[in-house]
Amino acid sequence: MASEVFQSCLSQCKILELSKDTRALKEAFEAGDLPAVAAKLQSTLHSLENVRLDIGVTGGMGSGKSTFVNAIRGLGDEDTNSACTGVVEMTVDPTPYPHPKYPSVVFWDLPGIGTSAFRADKYFRRVQLFRYDFFLIITSESFTADLAELALEILRHGKHFYCIRSKVDVDITASRSRRPSSFSEERVLNQIRDDCVQRLEAQGLRDPKVFLLSMFELGKYDFHLLEESMVRDLESHKRHAFLVALPNISKPTLERKAASLRQHTWLVATVACGANPRPVPGLPEVACDLHMLTRALEGYRHSFGLDGGSLARLAERTGQPLHEILQVLQGPKTKVTEALVAELLGQASGDASAFSQKLLNVPVLGSLASCGLSFATVYRMLRTSLDVAVSDAQSVLVQASLDSPDRKLPDGQWSQPGA
Ligand SMILES: Nc1nc2c(ncn2[C@@H]2O[C@H](COP(=O)(O)OP(=O)(O)O)[C@@H](O)[C@H]2O)c(=O)[nH]1
Ligand SMILES: [Mg+2]
């Protein structure tokens, strides 16, 4: 309990940081004015959910840019709204591909680089460099002088970029079949990585990092390192939007996503109890906004790929019957309803009163005493539901990899993307 209280304080600090109107928010807290706090936090919540993120995907022709744009959005090449992929470079103009569930997160499929008369400044004028939050530079071969120039131009404009060497699955398969007796996957990967780094250094880039990927098995190889770097470099609002939208392809991704959502439990609970509270049917001592909480729980299902659409797609891709995947779920198997939220609140209310007593002893949070029990109940319900969603997402991925054990990878990673 004590650690939960401590956690909520930490989250609160983060939220004070996040809110644009920090001083007014602090004053509202200190005055114990819950409706005022909730109104301010509501706009923070809204901007968190709608923050715009534009990611430019550039690099060599045929390197896998479009395949990446699909895989990172949890889509296959033939799904609706997927980018065109193929042996011939398809992209002539920058093409935006919004995430199907989080449309304010947009991946831009940019034209490939491969002509002899390449000029990075011209290229960026054409694709409008300022539009993007950061860039991914993908190549399936060596990093050429043109790609290095592209990276240097991005640096000159003070933006981040990440170098990706794609199709490492091809290198590994070739090496395994050509040199079976001395084959070592790690050695092949290190050789590719070292070669890429050296070439970029030779072109004037300092301390370059290169991430090795297969777009066909996105969660494998260096994806978690790439994700870690991108997340670290983003400012807090955009970081949350990015994490929530990531496909559930590995345990580290699930954990990072859960941590970001956990930080906002406190924010959601405050708004739900303060902005539009109504007594909960069957639980009159608790007043909150059931509609908002229903949306929050649906949000968890969507972000962790537990909604009907995502599970049906996963079943189709893995050849697993949907009912077998559904069987492993502890949380809701269908759309969340207000009746379900009321039931979950009832379950959470059991030990919430002890928790609300603890809250009273925490400076600042104690000022929310007016809604102590409601807040504690809603907070507990959200935390429990989030934990269940994370554990369900892990079970689903394990289940999805059961039929073909070779798809299960070490370190808790899975090769099959879950939207
Ligand atoms: N083996 C393998 N093939 C890939 C990978 N990424 C893309 N491809 C294939 O490479 C071809 C070109 O991919 P595409 O995404 O259209 O490249 P783009 O021109 O950079 O957009 C397609 O046939 C893809 O299926 C990968 O990581 N591994
Ligand atoms: Mg393309």
mmCIF file of C-alpha atoms and ligand atoms in Angstrom, residues 62 64-67 83-86 88-91 109-110 112, ligand 2:
data_model
loop_
_atom_site.group_PDB
_atom_site.id
_atom_site.type_symbol
_atom_site.label_atom_id
_atom_site.label_comp_id
_atom_site.label_asym_id
_atom_site.label_seq_id
_atom_site.Cartn_x
_atom_site.Cartn_y
_atom_site.Cartn_z
ATOM 1 C CA GLY A 62 13.661 -1.298 -51.898
ATOM 2 C CA GLY A 64 11.897 -2.107 -46.658
ATOM 3 C CA LYS A 65 10.624 1.393 -45.817
ATOM 4 C CA SER A 66 7.023 0.646 -46.757
ATOM 5 C CA THR A 67 7.140 -2.793 -45.149
ATOM 6 C CA ALA A 83 1.558 1.110 -47.751
ATOM 7 C CA CYS A 84 2.383 -0.438 -51.157
ATOM 8 C CA THR A 85 5.399 -2.683 -50.989
ATOM 9 C CA GLY A 86 7.291 -4.590 -53.649
ATOM 10 C CA VAL A 88 9.985 -1.775 -57.433
ATOM 11 C CA GLU A 89 10.184 1.476 -55.430
ATOM 12 C CA MET A 90 6.604 2.713 -55.217
ATOM 13 C CA THR A 91 6.841 5.968 -53.289
ATOM 14 C CA ASP A 109 6.707 6.824 -46.267
ATOM 15 C CA LEU A 110 9.297 9.044 -47.967
ATOM 16 C CA GLY A 112 13.784 6.318 -51.623
HETATM 17 MG MG MG B 2 8.128 1.852 -50.666
#
